[in-house]
PDB file of C-alpha atoms in Angstrom:
ATOM      1  CA  UNK A 282     -31.724  29.690  27.114  1.00  0.00           C
ATOM      2  CA  UNK A 283     -29.392  29.835  30.128  1.00  0.00           C
ATOM      3  CA  UNK A 284     -28.876  33.538  29.477  1.00  0.00           C
ATOM      4  CA  UNK A 285     -32.617  34.094  29.505  1.00  0.00           C
ATOM      5  CA  UNK A 286     -33.006  32.302  32.854  1.00  0.00           C
ATOM      6  CA  UNK A 287     -30.047  34.239  34.203  1.00  0.00           C
ATOM      7  CA  UNK A 288     -31.622  37.454  32.965  1.00  0.00           C
ATOM      8  CA  UNK A 289     -34.946  36.568  34.565  1.00  0.00           C
ATOM      9  CA  UNK A 290     -33.161  35.883  37.837  1.00  0.00           C
ATOM     10  CA  UNK A 291     -31.294  39.197  37.573  1.00  0.00           C
ATOM     11  CA  UNK A 292     -34.395  41.098  36.578  1.00  0.00           C
ATOM     12  CA  UNK A 293     -36.343  39.672  39.513  1.00  0.00           C
ATOM     13  CA  UNK A 294     -33.508  40.585  41.877  1.00  0.00           C
ATOM     14  CA  UNK A 295     -33.194  43.942  40.159  1.00  0.00           C
ATOM     15  CA  UNK A 296     -36.897  44.683  40.433  1.00  0.00           C
ATOM     16  CA  UNK A 297     -36.894  43.646  44.127  1.00  0.00           C
ATOM     17  CA  UNK A 298     -33.934  45.946  44.720  1.00  0.00           C
ATOM     18  CA  UNK A 299     -35.648  48.692  42.712  1.00  0.00           C
ATOM     19  CA  UNK A 300     -38.824  48.297  44.755  1.00  0.00           C
ATOM     20  CA  UNK A 301     -36.867  48.516  47.954  1.00  0.00           C
ATOM     21  CA  UNK A 302     -35.187  51.647  46.658  1.00  0.00           C
ATOM     22  CA  UNK A 303     -38.512  53.020  45.552  1.00  0.00           C
ATOM     23  CA  UNK A 304     -39.991  52.348  48.960  1.00  0.00           C
ATOM     24  CA  UNK A 305     -37.019  53.977  50.618  1.00  0.00           C
ATOM     25  CA  UNK A 306     -37.202  56.942  48.251  1.00  0.00           C
ATOM     26  CA  UNK A 307     -40.911  57.086  48.596  1.00  0.00           C
ATOM     27  CA  UNK A 308     -40.581  57.306  52.340  1.00  0.00           C
ATOM     28  CA  UNK A 309     -37.934  59.981  52.075  1.00  0.00           C
ATOM     29  CA  UNK A 310     -39.983  61.830  49.453  1.00  0.00           C
ATOM     30  CA  UNK A 311     -43.010  61.706  51.683  1.00  0.00           C
ATOM     31  CA  UNK A 312     -40.946  63.250  54.331  1.00  0.00           C
ATOM     32  CA  UNK A 313     -39.602  65.832  51.872  1.00  0.00           C
ATOM     33  CA  UNK A 314     -42.997  66.432  50.417  1.00  0.00           C
ATOM     34  CA  UNK A 315     -44.340  67.021  53.782  1.00  0.00           C
ATOM     35  CA  UNK A 316     -41.623  69.508  54.266  1.00  0.00           C
ATOM     36  CA  UNK A 317     -41.489  71.398  50.986  1.00  0.00           C
ATOM     37  CA  UNK A 318     -43.292  70.011  47.838  1.00  0.00           C
ATOM     38  CA  UNK A 319     -46.823  69.129  47.086  1.00  0.00           C
ATOM     39  CA  UNK A 320     -48.055  65.555  46.662  1.00  0.00           C
ATOM     40  CA  UNK A 321     -48.559  65.897  42.926  1.00  0.00           C
ATOM     41  CA  UNK A 322     -44.876  66.464  42.439  1.00  0.00           C
ATOM     42  CA  UNK A 323     -44.037  63.306  44.352  1.00  0.00           C
ATOM     43  CA  UNK A 324     -46.378  61.153  42.286  1.00  0.00           C
ATOM     44  CA  UNK A 325     -44.943  62.387  38.975  1.00  0.00           C
ATOM     45  CA  UNK A 326     -41.388  62.020  40.105  1.00  0.00           C
ATOM     46  CA  UNK A 327     -42.050  58.538  41.317  1.00  0.00           C
ATOM     47  CA  UNK A 328     -43.782  57.575  38.051  1.00  0.00           C
ATOM     48  CA  UNK A 329     -40.905  59.086  36.070  1.00  0.00           C
ATOM     49  CA  UNK A 330     -38.305  57.127  38.049  1.00  0.00           C
ATOM     50  CA  UNK A 331     -40.321  53.969  37.733  1.00  0.00           C
ATOM     51  CA  UNK A 332     -40.638  54.500  33.963  1.00  0.00           C
ATOM     52  CA  UNK A 333     -36.884  55.138  33.675  1.00  0.00           C
ATOM     53  CA  UNK A 334     -36.165  51.932  35.579  1.00  0.00           C
ATOM     54  CA  UNK A 335     -38.681  49.982  33.472  1.00  0.00           C
ATOM     55  CA  UNK A 336     -37.075  51.322  30.281  1.00  0.00           C
ATOM     56  CA  UNK A 337     -33.610  50.322  31.554  1.00  0.00           C
ATOM     57  CA  UNK A 338     -34.847  46.835  32.445  1.00  0.00           C
ATOM     58  CA  UNK A 339     -36.557  46.481  29.045  1.00  0.00           C
ATOM     59  CA  UNK A 340     -33.402  47.682  27.273  1.00  0.00           C
ATOM     60  CA  UNK A 341     -31.329  45.118  29.158  1.00  0.00           C
ATOM     61  CA  UNK A 342     -33.908  42.441  28.388  1.00  0.00           C
ATOM     62  CA  UNK A 343     -33.947  43.463  24.698  1.00  0.00           C
ATOM     63  CA  UNK A 344     -30.134  43.460  24.568  1.00  0.00           C
ATOM     64  CA  UNK A 345     -30.025  39.964  26.065  1.00  0.00           C
ATOM     65  CA  UNK A 346     -32.654  38.729  23.629  1.00  0.00           C
ATOM     66  CA  UNK A 347     -30.748  40.291  20.735  1.00  0.00           C
ATOM     67  CA  UNK A 348     -27.535  38.587  21.890  1.00  0.00           C
ATOM     68  CA  UNK A 349     -29.358  35.256  22.252  1.00  0.00           C
ATOM     69  CA  UNK A 350     -30.881  35.674  18.763  1.00  0.00           C
ATOM     70  CA  UNK A 351     -27.456  36.546  17.284  1.00  0.00           C
ATOM     71  CA  UNK A 352     -25.898  33.547  19.010  1.00  0.00           C
ATOM     72  CA  UNK A 353     -28.704  31.295  17.758  1.00  0.00           C
ATOM     73  CA  UNK A 354     -28.233  32.636  14.208  1.00  0.00           C
ATOM     74  CA  UNK A 355     -24.475  32.110  14.435  1.00  0.00           C
ATOM     75  CA  UNK A 356     -24.979  28.582  15.796  1.00  0.00           C
ATOM     76  CA  UNK A 357     -27.497  27.837  13.029  1.00  0.00           C
ATOM     77  CA  UNK A 358     -25.066  29.071  10.358  1.00  0.00           C
ATOM     78  CA  UNK A 359     -22.237  27.047  11.925  1.00  0.00           C
ATOM     79  CA  UNK A 360     -24.431  23.939  11.954  1.00  0.00           C
ATOM     80  CA  UNK A 361     -25.436  24.514   8.320  1.00  0.00           C
ATOM     81  CA  UNK A 362     -21.760  24.821   7.390  1.00  0.00           C
ATOM     82  CA  UNK A 363     -20.926  21.664   9.327  1.00  0.00           C
ATOM     83  CA  UNK A 364     -23.784  19.788   7.624  1.00  0.00           C
ATOM     84  CA  UNK A 365     -22.608  21.014   4.201  1.00  0.00           C
ATOM     85  CA  UNK A 366     -19.022  19.972   5.000  1.00  0.00           C
ATOM     86  CA  UNK A 367     -20.172  16.555   6.227  1.00  0.00           C
ATOM     87  CA  UNK A 368     -22.286  16.065   3.103  1.00  0.00           C
ATOM     88  CA  UNK A 369     -19.269  16.937   0.946  1.00  0.00           C
ATOM     89  CA  UNK A 370     -17.137  14.469   2.901  1.00  0.00           C
ATOM     90  CA  UNK A 371     -19.845  11.807   2.549  1.00  0.00           C
ATOM     91  CA  UNK A 372     -20.127  12.476  -1.204  1.00  0.00           C
ATOM     92  CA  UNK A 373     -16.341  12.266  -1.565  1.00  0.00           C
ATOM     93  CA  UNK A 374     -16.244   9.024   0.439  1.00  0.00           C
ATOM     94  CA  UNK A 375     -18.991   7.531  -1.729  1.00  0.00           C
ATOM     95  CA  UNK A 376     -17.078   8.541  -4.831  1.00  0.00           C
ATOM     96  CA  UNK A 377     -13.903   7.043  -3.381  1.00  0.00           C
ATOM     97  CA  UNK A 378     -15.771   3.821  -2.520  1.00  0.00           C
ATOM     98  CA  UNK A 379     -17.104   3.618  -6.066  1.00  0.00           C
ATOM     99  CA  UNK A 380     -13.582   4.125  -7.411  1.00  0.00           C
ATOM    100  CA  UNK A 381     -12.185   1.485  -5.045  1.00  0.00           C
ATOM    101  CA  UNK A 382     -14.980  -0.931  -5.946  1.00  0.00           C
ATOM    102  CA  UNK A 383     -14.408  -0.321  -9.664  1.00  0.00           C
ATOM    103  CA  UNK A 384     -10.675  -0.859  -9.213  1.00  0.00           C
ATOM    104  CA  UNK A 385     -11.292  -4.097  -7.285  1.00  0.00           C
ATOM    105  CA  UNK A 386     -13.679  -5.276  -9.998  1.00  0.00           C
ATOM    106  CA  UNK A 387     -11.113  -4.515 -12.686  1.00  0.00           C
ATOM    107  CA  UNK A 388      -8.402  -6.377 -10.757  1.00  0.00           C
ATOM    108  CA  UNK A 389     -10.714  -9.361 -10.222  1.00  0.00           C
ATOM    109  CA  UNK A 390     -11.786  -9.294 -13.876  1.00  0.00           C
ATOM    110  CA  UNK A 391      -8.166  -9.153 -15.030  1.00  0.00           C
ATOM    111  CA  UNK A 392      -7.256 -12.013 -12.685  1.00  0.00           C
ATOM    112  CA  UNK A 393     -10.187 -14.129 -13.912  1.00  0.00           C
ATOM    113  CA  UNK A 394      -9.313 -13.336 -17.532  1.00  0.00           C
ATOM    114  CA  UNK A 395      -5.685 -14.391 -16.949  1.00  0.00           C
ATOM    115  CA  UNK A 396      -6.833 -17.604 -15.244  1.00  0.00           C
ATOM    116  CA  UNK A 397      -9.225 -18.347 -18.124  1.00  0.00           C
ATOM    117  CA  UNK A 398      -6.497 -17.701 -20.705  1.00  0.00           C
ATOM    118  CA  UNK A 399      -4.082 -19.905 -18.745  1.00  0.00           C
ATOM    119  CA  UNK A 400      -6.721 -22.647 -18.512  1.00  0.00           C
ATOM    120  CA  UNK A 401      -7.459 -22.359 -22.239  1.00  0.00           C
ATOM    121  CA  UNK A 402      -3.733 -22.510 -23.033  1.00  0.00           C
ATOM    122  CA  UNK A 403      -3.395 -25.654 -20.891  1.00  0.00           C
ATOM    123  CA  UNK A 404      -6.426 -27.214 -22.596  1.00  0.00           C
ATOM    124  CA  UNK A 405      -5.039 -26.298 -26.024  1.00  0.00           C
ATOM    125  CA  UNK A 406      -1.704 -27.910 -25.083  1.00  0.00           C
ATOM    126  CA  UNK A 407      -3.509 -31.062 -23.923  1.00  0.00           C
ATOM    127  CA  UNK A 408      -5.586 -31.127 -27.122  1.00  0.00           C
ATOM    128  CA  UNK A 409      -2.465 -30.660 -29.252  1.00  0.00           C
ATOM    129  CA  UNK A 410      -0.694 -33.441 -27.363  1.00  0.00           C
ATOM    130  CA  UNK A 411      -3.693 -35.761 -27.745  1.00  0.00           C
ATOM    131  CA  UNK A 412      -3.994 -34.872 -31.434  1.00  0.00           C
ATOM    132  CA  UNK A 413      -0.301 -35.686 -31.913  1.00  0.00           C
ATOM    133  CA  UNK A 414      -0.763 -39.026 -30.111  1.00  0.00           C
ATOM    134  CA  UNK A 415      -3.866 -39.754 -32.185  1.00  0.00           C
ATOM    135  CA  UNK A 416      -1.998 -38.969 -35.396  1.00  0.00           C
ATOM    136  CA  UNK A 417       0.887 -41.189 -34.244  1.00  0.00           C
ATOM    137  CA  UNK A 418      -1.502 -44.017 -33.399  1.00  0.00           C
ATOM    138  CA  UNK A 419      -3.248 -43.628 -36.748  1.00  0.00           C
ATOM    139  CA  UNK A 420       0.032 -43.782 -38.592  1.00  0.00           C
ATOM    140  CA  UNK A 421       1.076 -46.830 -36.510  1.00  0.00           C
ATOM    141  CA  UNK A 422      -2.249 -48.497 -37.241  1.00  0.00           C
ATOM    142  CA  UNK A 423      -1.818 -47.780 -40.953  1.00  0.00           C
ATOM    143  CA  UNK A 424       1.663 -49.307 -40.859  1.00  0.00           C
ATOM    144  CA  UNK A 425       0.367 -52.366 -39.025  1.00  0.00           C
ATOM    145  CA  UNK A 426      -2.593 -52.678 -41.362  1.00  0.00           C
ATOM    146  CA  UNK A 427      -0.382 -52.321 -44.445  1.00  0.00           C
ATOM    147  CA  UNK A 428       2.026 -54.852 -42.956  1.00  0.00           C
ATOM    148  CA  UNK A 429      -0.822 -57.295 -42.277  1.00  0.00           C
ATOM    149  CA  UNK A 430      -2.312 -56.783 -45.743  1.00  0.00           C
ATOM    150  CA  UNK A 431       1.082 -57.223 -47.392  1.00  0.00           C
ATOM    151  CA  UNK A 432       1.619 -60.388 -45.385  1.00  0.00           C
ATOM    152  CA  UNK A 433      -1.870 -61.606 -46.279  1.00  0.00           C
ATOM    153  CA  UNK A 434      -1.290 -60.849 -49.982  1.00  0.00           C
ATOM    154  CA  UNK A 435       2.014 -62.668 -49.977  1.00  0.00           C
ATOM    155  CA  UNK A 436       0.363 -65.651 -48.227  1.00  0.00           C
ATOM    156  CA  UNK A 437      -2.501 -65.507 -50.724  1.00  0.00           C
ATOM    157  CA  UNK A 438      -0.019 -65.395 -53.595  1.00  0.00           C
ATOM    158  CA  UNK A 439       1.797 -68.430 -52.203  1.00  0.00           C
ATOM    159  CA  UNK A 440      -1.475 -70.226 -51.590  1.00  0.00           C
ATOM    160  CA  UNK A 441      -2.637 -69.358 -55.094  1.00  0.00           C
ATOM    161  CA  UNK A 442       0.516 -70.761 -56.600  1.00  0.00           C
ATOM    162  CA  UNK A 443       0.043 -73.868 -54.538  1.00  0.00           C
ATOM    163  CA  UNK A 444      -3.628 -74.128 -55.591  1.00  0.00           C
ATOM    164  CA  UNK A 445      -2.744 -73.551 -59.204  1.00  0.00           C
ATOM    165  CA  UNK A 446      -0.168 -76.334 -59.000  1.00  0.00           C
ATOM    166  CA  UNK A 447      -2.696 -78.640 -57.329  1.00  0.00           C
ATOM    167  CA  UNK A 448      -5.367 -77.572 -59.762  1.00  0.00           C
ATOM    168  CA  UNK A 449      -3.075 -78.303 -62.674  1.00  0.00           C
ATOM    169  CA  UNK A 450      -2.224 -81.686 -61.194  1.00  0.00           C
ATOM    170  CA  UNK A 451      -5.905 -82.473 -60.572  1.00  0.00           C
ATOM    171  CA  UNK A 452      -6.847 -81.354 -64.129  1.00  0.00           C
ATOM    172  CA  UNK A 453      -4.152 -83.547 -65.563  1.00  0.00           C
ATOM    173  CA  UNK A 454      -5.294 -86.503 -63.481  1.00  0.00           C
ATOM    174  CA  UNK A 455      -8.928 -85.985 -64.572  1.00  0.00           C
ATOM    175  CA  UNK A 456      -7.801 -85.706 -68.207  1.00  0.00           C
ATOM    176  CA  UNK A 457      -5.756 -88.835 -67.877  1.00  0.00           C
ATOM    177  CA  UNK A 458      -8.682 -90.665 -66.316  1.00  0.00           C
ATOM    178  CA  UNK A 459     -11.032 -89.497 -69.055  1.00  0.00           C
ATOM    179  CA  UNK A 460      -8.573 -90.528 -71.695  1.00  0.00           C
ATOM    180  CA  UNK A 461      -8.240 -93.930 -69.952  1.00  0.00           C
ATOM    181  CA  UNK A 462     -12.005 -94.340 -70.361  1.00  0.00           C
ATOM    182  CA  UNK A 463     -11.826 -93.193 -73.981  1.00  0.00           C
ATOM    183  CA  UNK A 464     -13.450 -89.857 -73.547  1.00  0.00           C
ATOM    184  CA  UNK A 465     -11.985 -86.807 -75.220  1.00  0.00           C
ATOM    185  CA  UNK A 466     -11.643 -84.094 -72.521  1.00  0.00           C
ATOM    186  CA  UNK A 467     -11.773 -81.282 -75.057  1.00  0.00           C
ATOM    187  CA  UNK A 468     -15.304 -82.184 -76.058  1.00  0.00           C
ATOM    188  CA  UNK A 469     -16.666 -81.920 -72.575  1.00  0.00           C
TER     189      UNK A 469
END
């Protein structure tokens, strides 16, 4: 765009300079024409020179426009390449982020799994310890119960012997009393 404005400035200066030249040449040609050539010749020559100058200006203008168009095309291609490169970088960064996130997830999962296994192992150890204590208590209770039952049986056996002795004594006394009254105890 700057080149175009520069060109316009140059072309306006150039055309002003050309006009001044044309005026100067026109004046000199008028003088010459007055001296040697007819007026028709001067008009054609002037038109020819003006056409040549216009063609030169148009060629310069066309060259500048061509250069601007080439530069714009080059800039566009460079920007497309930069966009493509940035998109590739962005895609690679996304892929890297996914890989990093997956790796973090795997590390966290492994850590949680290890913690869970450790916790389960601790719980299993506590359960085993409690089961051992329960088994020990059960066996102690069985021993105590057997001891109490054995003691009770021995006391019952002693008491039974004592009752049997008393019962025998009481039976004998009742028999004796019945016999004293003249009653046969075997008939009763």
